[in-house]
Amino acid sequence: MLDSFFGNKKIDKSDKGSFIKWIPLTTIEQLEVVKNQSENKPVAIFKHSTRCGISSMVIKRFENNFDEELKDLKVYYLDLLSYRDISNEISAQFQVTHQSPQLLVIKKGAVVVHASHYDISKVDLKKI
């Protein structure tokens, strides 16, 4: 009871009603999968730093703004603290400077939109 009163209750992401089906990005080889998937439909990569307050706020906004219309969009989640080498490879392969947090949208194997920090909330995924 005290945990609930003081706000220490952990909330599962599924309780929030988000339509995002996060796909963990944990290997460099998955970048080829991303490129291949993007041939038919756009694919997103969300780069997140679990120790950054701004990154935490931005990912919450992203989840809250992700509605049912986008439920089929593949969204890869990259934990930057655990997989910085993958972030470096993303920068090299897609020619986009590393930022955190950062959203990249890949279409036909190339980045068509990228944004970082609070600009992520300005990306209209429905128009891509």
XYZ file of C-alpha atoms in Angstrom:
128
model
C 0.000 0.000 0.000
C 2.809 2.427 0.868
C 4.451 1.767 -2.506
C 1.272 2.851 -4.284
C 0.823 5.852 -2.009
C 4.353 7.135 -2.591
C 4.368 6.349 -6.316
C 6.907 3.531 -6.217
C 4.650 1.071 -8.016
C 6.266 -0.136 -11.227
C 4.020 0.152 -14.248
C 4.340 -2.288 -17.115
C 4.439 -0.555 -20.542
C 1.445 -2.634 -21.595
C -0.597 -0.958 -18.825
C -0.133 2.414 -20.516
C -2.041 1.339 -23.607
C 0.794 2.094 -26.018
C 0.466 0.537 -29.452
C 4.245 0.296 -29.908
C 5.611 -3.200 -30.251
C 9.245 -2.451 -29.389
C 11.782 -4.657 -31.135
C 15.099 -4.749 -29.236
C 18.036 -3.794 -31.452
C 20.907 -5.808 -29.998
C 23.124 -6.837 -32.918
C 24.739 -5.060 -35.837
C 23.414 -7.819 -38.107
C 19.862 -6.616 -37.402
C 20.606 -3.470 -39.395
C 20.431 -5.573 -42.574
C 17.032 -6.858 -41.430
C 15.922 -3.246 -40.891
C 17.051 -2.292 -44.398
C 15.285 -5.283 -45.930
C 12.053 -4.606 -44.029
C 12.169 -0.960 -45.099
C 11.917 -1.946 -48.771
C 8.168 -2.492 -48.343
C 7.249 -0.251 -45.397
C 9.038 2.389 -43.331
C 10.877 1.160 -40.229
C 11.839 3.273 -37.211
C 14.806 3.100 -34.862
C 14.548 4.853 -31.496
C 17.914 5.408 -29.792
C 17.514 5.887 -26.049
C 19.869 6.571 -23.152
C 18.451 5.032 -19.992
C 20.431 7.455 -17.788
C 19.310 10.659 -19.481
C 16.338 12.603 -18.127
C 15.611 14.237 -21.479
C 15.689 10.860 -23.202
C 13.236 9.478 -20.623
C 10.819 12.365 -21.170
C 11.061 12.088 -24.946
C 10.439 8.337 -25.027
C 7.349 8.781 -22.823
C 6.013 11.439 -25.195
C 6.766 9.197 -28.154
C 4.855 6.309 -26.569
C 1.921 8.523 -25.621
C 1.636 9.959 -29.148
C 1.923 6.569 -30.851
C -1.664 5.705 -31.700
C -3.509 2.695 -33.076
C -3.101 3.895 -36.653
C 0.667 3.258 -36.320
C 0.412 -0.136 -34.621
C 1.906 -1.994 -37.619
C 4.993 0.223 -37.840
C 8.099 -1.712 -36.859
C 9.946 0.254 -34.179
C 13.380 -0.891 -33.071
C 14.607 0.171 -29.629
C 18.326 0.732 -29.101
C 19.630 0.965 -25.535
C 22.627 3.220 -26.120
C 24.384 2.368 -22.877
C 24.400 -1.338 -23.669
C 24.912 -1.142 -27.445
C 26.920 1.958 -28.331
C 28.730 -0.010 -31.052
C 25.406 -0.455 -32.855
C 24.749 3.284 -32.636
C 28.164 3.923 -34.160
C 27.356 1.490 -36.977
C 23.999 3.213 -37.572
C 25.861 6.511 -37.942
C 28.274 4.961 -40.426
C 25.723 3.059 -42.507
C 23.035 5.734 -42.631
C 25.294 8.825 -42.576
C 23.476 10.396 -39.608
C 25.387 11.954 -36.719
C 24.801 10.188 -33.391
C 22.402 11.936 -31.011
C 20.521 10.827 -27.930
C 17.642 10.433 -27.876
C 17.203 10.037 -31.594
C 14.555 8.753 -33.991
C 15.433 7.535 -37.466
C 12.916 6.451 -40.083
C 14.285 4.195 -42.791
C 12.532 3.690 -46.114
C 13.945 1.665 -49.011
C 17.212 1.222 -47.089
C 17.864 4.918 -46.443
C 17.042 7.405 -43.698
C 14.171 9.618 -44.851
C 13.604 11.412 -41.532
C 15.663 11.787 -38.402
C 15.200 13.914 -35.317
C 16.659 14.198 -31.866
C 15.647 15.424 -28.449
C 12.323 17.284 -28.355
C 12.151 17.488 -32.163
C 11.192 13.792 -32.144
C 7.655 14.775 -31.128
C 7.403 16.887 -34.326
C 7.908 13.864 -36.608
C 4.579 12.853 -38.155
C 5.005 9.137 -38.718
C 1.623 8.945 -40.459
C 2.924 11.041 -43.365
C 5.971 8.901 -44.051
